[in-house]
PDB file of C-alpha atoms in Angstrom:
ATOM      1  CA  MET A   1      27.173  -9.728   5.184  1.00 38.00           C
ATOM      2  CA  ARG A   2      27.371  -6.690   2.915  1.00 38.00           C
ATOM      3  CA  HIS A   3      24.523  -5.829   0.583  1.00 38.00           C
ATOM      4  CA  SER A   4      25.326  -4.778  -2.976  1.00 37.00           C
ATOM      5  CA  MET A   5      24.335  -1.330  -4.076  1.00 39.00           C
ATOM      6  CA  THR A   6      23.386  -2.349  -7.578  1.00 45.00           C
ATOM      7  CA  ASP A   7      20.779  -0.332  -9.384  1.00 49.00           C
ATOM      8  CA  THR A   8      20.452   2.350  -6.642  1.00 48.00           C
ATOM      9  CA  THR A   9      21.035   5.140  -9.100  1.00 48.00           C
ATOM     10  CA  SER A  10      17.685   4.696 -10.721  1.00 55.00           C
ATOM     11  CA  LYS A  11      15.866   4.251  -7.431  1.00 64.00           C
ATOM     12  CA  THR A  12      15.443   6.923  -4.719  1.00 69.00           C
ATOM     13  CA  LYS A  13      15.374   6.329  -0.990  1.00 73.00           C
ATOM     14  CA  LEU A  14      11.724   6.074   0.047  1.00 74.00           C
ATOM     15  CA  ALA A  15      10.706   8.557   2.762  1.00 66.00           C
ATOM     16  CA  ALA A  16       6.919   8.024   2.996  1.00 85.00           C
ATOM     17  CA  ILE A  17       4.885   5.018   4.034  1.00 91.00           C
ATOM     18  CA  ASP A  18       1.620   5.209   2.189  1.00 90.00           C
ATOM     19  CA  HIS A  19      -0.176   2.309   3.944  1.00 94.00           C
ATOM     20  CA  VAL A  20       0.039  -0.998   5.738  1.00 97.00           C
ATOM     21  CA  ALA A  21      -2.169  -3.833   4.563  1.00 96.00           C
ATOM     22  CA  ILE A  22      -3.360  -6.443   7.027  1.00 97.00           C
ATOM     23  CA  PRO A  23      -5.318  -9.635   6.385  1.00 96.00           C
ATOM     24  CA  VAL A  24      -9.000  -9.912   7.309  1.00 97.00           C
ATOM     25  CA  THR A  25     -11.600 -12.614   6.797  1.00 95.00           C
ATOM     26  CA  ASP A  26     -14.560 -10.206   6.274  1.00 96.00           C
ATOM     27  CA  VAL A  27     -13.994  -6.758   4.851  1.00 97.00           C
ATOM     28  CA  GLU A  28     -17.360  -5.272   5.865  1.00 97.00           C
ATOM     29  CA  SER A  29     -17.277  -6.399   9.471  1.00 98.00           C
ATOM     30  CA  SER A  30     -13.644  -5.278   9.819  1.00 98.00           C
ATOM     31  CA  VAL A  31     -14.448  -1.808   8.352  1.00 98.00           C
ATOM     32  CA  LYS A  32     -17.306  -1.487  10.842  1.00 98.00           C
ATOM     33  CA  TRP A  33     -15.059  -2.418  13.772  1.00 98.00           C
ATOM     34  CA  TYR A  34     -12.137  -0.084  12.786  1.00 98.00           C
ATOM     35  CA  THR A  35     -14.399   2.918  12.064  1.00 98.00           C
ATOM     36  CA  SER A  36     -16.288   2.444  15.325  1.00 98.00           C
ATOM     37  CA  GLN A  37     -13.071   1.986  17.425  1.00 98.00           C
ATOM     38  CA  PHE A  38     -10.846   4.574  15.829  1.00 97.00           C
ATOM     39  CA  ASN A  39     -11.079   8.041  14.207  1.00 94.00           C
ATOM     40  CA  CYS A  40     -10.655   7.125  10.497  1.00 97.00           C
ATOM     41  CA  ASN A  41     -12.527   7.545   7.245  1.00 97.00           C
ATOM     42  CA  ILE A  42     -13.405   5.037   4.588  1.00 97.00           C
ATOM     43  CA  GLU A  43     -11.519   5.996   1.341  1.00 93.00           C
ATOM     44  CA  TYR A  44     -12.435   2.862  -0.649  1.00 92.00           C
ATOM     45  CA  GLN A  45     -14.308  -0.407   0.018  1.00 95.00           C
ATOM     46  CA  ASP A  46     -15.405  -3.439  -1.937  1.00 93.00           C
ATOM     47  CA  ASP A  47     -15.771  -7.132  -1.080  1.00 92.00           C
ATOM     48  CA  THR A  48     -12.027  -7.867  -1.193  1.00 92.00           C
ATOM     49  CA  TRP A  49     -10.374  -4.790   0.373  1.00 93.00           C
ATOM     50  CA  ALA A  50     -10.886  -1.433   1.957  1.00 95.00           C
ATOM     51  CA  PHE A  51      -8.747   1.635   2.572  1.00 94.00           C
ATOM     52  CA  LEU A  52      -9.128   3.421   5.890  1.00 98.00           C
ATOM     53  CA  ALA A  53      -7.506   6.874   6.188  1.00 96.00           C
ATOM     54  CA  PHE A  54      -6.098   7.930   9.545  1.00 96.00           C
ATOM     55  CA  GLU A  55      -4.468  11.336  10.212  1.00 92.00           C
ATOM     56  CA  ASN A  56      -0.992  10.096   9.497  1.00 90.00           C
ATOM     57  CA  ILE A  57      -1.273   6.799   7.475  1.00 92.00           C
ATOM     58  CA  LYS A  58      -3.780   4.561   5.648  1.00 94.00           C
ATOM     59  CA  LEU A  59      -4.643   1.034   6.643  1.00 97.00           C
ATOM     60  CA  ALA A  60      -5.707  -1.469   3.989  1.00 95.00           C
ATOM     61  CA  LEU A  61      -7.891  -4.342   5.066  1.00 97.00           C
ATOM     62  CA  VAL A  62      -7.351  -7.230   2.638  1.00 95.00           C
ATOM     63  CA  VAL A  63      -8.807 -10.608   1.909  1.00 94.00           C
ATOM     64  CA  THR A  64      -5.574 -12.631   1.367  1.00 86.00           C
ATOM     65  CA  HIS A  65      -6.697 -14.754  -1.569  1.00 88.00           C
ATOM     66  CA  GLN A  66      -7.131 -11.508  -3.522  1.00 85.00           C
ATOM     67  CA  HIS A  67      -4.474  -9.168  -2.037  1.00 84.00           C
ATOM     68  CA  PRO A  68      -1.275  -9.909  -0.122  1.00 88.00           C
ATOM     69  CA  PRO A  69      -0.612  -8.336   3.319  1.00 93.00           C
ATOM     70  CA  HIS A  70       2.113  -5.806   2.650  1.00 95.00           C
ATOM     71  CA  LEU A  71       3.825  -2.468   3.491  1.00 95.00           C
ATOM     72  CA  ALA A  72       3.499   0.190   0.824  1.00 94.00           C
ATOM     73  CA  PHE A  73       5.858   3.050   0.117  1.00 94.00           C
ATOM     74  CA  VAL A  74       5.335   6.014  -2.240  1.00 93.00           C
ATOM     75  CA  SER A  75       8.039   6.734  -4.861  1.00 92.00           C
ATOM     76  CA  PRO A  76       8.324   9.340  -7.572  1.00 91.00           C
ATOM     77  CA  HIS A  77      10.272   6.669  -9.488  1.00 91.00           C
ATOM     78  CA  ALA A  78       8.124   3.565  -8.829  1.00 93.00           C
ATOM     79  CA  GLU A  79       8.562   2.447 -12.440  1.00 93.00           C
ATOM     80  CA  SER A  80      12.260   1.907 -11.768  1.00 93.00           C
ATOM     81  CA  TYR A  81      11.236  -1.196  -9.839  1.00 94.00           C
ATOM     82  CA  GLY A  82       9.400  -2.772 -12.818  1.00 95.00           C
ATOM     83  CA  GLN A  83       6.207  -2.542 -14.746  1.00 97.00           C
ATOM     84  CA  LEU A  84       3.423  -0.809 -12.807  1.00 97.00           C
ATOM     85  CA  LYS A  85      -0.104  -2.198 -12.598  1.00 96.00           C
ATOM     86  CA  THR A  86      -3.145   0.119 -12.484  1.00 95.00           C
ATOM     87  CA  HIS A  87      -5.568  -0.753  -9.650  1.00 88.00           C
ATOM     88  CA  ARG A  88      -9.319  -0.229  -9.368  1.00 80.00           C
ATOM     89  CA  ASP A  89      -8.779   2.833  -7.162  1.00 80.00           C
ATOM     90  CA  GLY A  90      -6.637   4.465  -9.882  1.00 87.00           C
ATOM     91  CA  SER A  91      -3.351   3.975  -8.064  1.00 89.00           C
ATOM     92  CA  ARG A  92      -0.404   2.466  -9.936  1.00 95.00           C
ATOM     93  CA  SER A  93       2.129   0.198  -8.260  1.00 94.00           C
ATOM     94  CA  ILE A  94       4.376  -2.829  -8.293  1.00 95.00           C
ATOM     95  CA  TYR A  95       4.851  -5.588  -5.676  1.00 95.00           C
ATOM     96  CA  ILE A  96       8.332  -6.688  -4.786  1.00 95.00           C
ATOM     97  CA  LYS A  97       9.644  -8.946  -1.962  1.00 95.00           C
ATOM     98  CA  ASP A  98      12.158  -8.127   0.715  1.00 94.00           C
ATOM     99  CA  PRO A  99      14.913 -10.665   1.567  1.00 95.00           C
ATOM    100  CA  ALA A 100      12.613 -12.332   4.148  1.00 94.00           C
ATOM    101  CA  GLY A 101       9.894 -12.816   1.551  1.00 94.00           C
ATOM    102  CA  ASN A 102       7.567  -9.986   2.862  1.00 94.00           C
ATOM    103  CA  ALA A 103       5.478  -8.261   0.179  1.00 94.00           C
ATOM    104  CA  VAL A 104       6.419  -4.584  -0.334  1.00 95.00           C
ATOM    105  CA  GLU A 105       4.322  -2.324  -2.627  1.00 94.00           C
ATOM    106  CA  ILE A 106       5.956   0.592  -4.355  1.00 95.00           C
ATOM    107  CA  VAL A 107       3.195   3.059  -5.301  1.00 94.00           C
ATOM    108  CA  ALA A 108       3.709   5.738  -7.968  1.00 94.00           C
ATOM    109  CA  GLU A 109       3.647   9.116  -6.305  1.00 92.00           C
ATOM    110  CA  ASP A 110       1.611  10.783  -9.075  1.00 91.00           C
ATOM    111  CA  SER A 111      -1.241   8.216  -8.571  1.00 90.00           C
ATOM    112  CA  VAL A 112      -1.756   8.860  -4.838  1.00 83.00           C
ATOM    113  CA  PRO A 113      -4.347  11.497  -3.946  1.00 72.00           C
ATOM    114  CA  LYS A 114      -2.874  14.371  -1.983  1.00 66.00           C
ATOM    115  CA  ASN A 115      -4.274  15.024   1.534  1.00 54.00           C
ATOM    116  CA  GLY A 116      -7.499  16.839   1.407  1.00 44.00           C
ATOM    117  CA  GLY A 117      -7.896  16.051  -2.330  1.00 41.00           C
TER     118      GLY A 117
END
């Protein structure tokens, strides 16, 4: 089956994965486990999700009734996918679904902190 190339002129190919979000039942205990087992830093944490920064990627630990498990890409043209939402951490993004129904987050490049900053 061929896939149509509609609306590709306004969207760029995404080269960077920003983070992967996995479901957890308890954010605090999951953060403790990941930070004790692996070399990572806590970038953000509350009762419903946490961001852990590794050298090459971020891991989001999410409570699924608040946040969907997903794969997130950074895009300089995220708004071309639809209206962006501003999140508590200051990032702006939109969630879309792939053909299999998996959640994919498109994060605005200008709302993602640069490494070391």
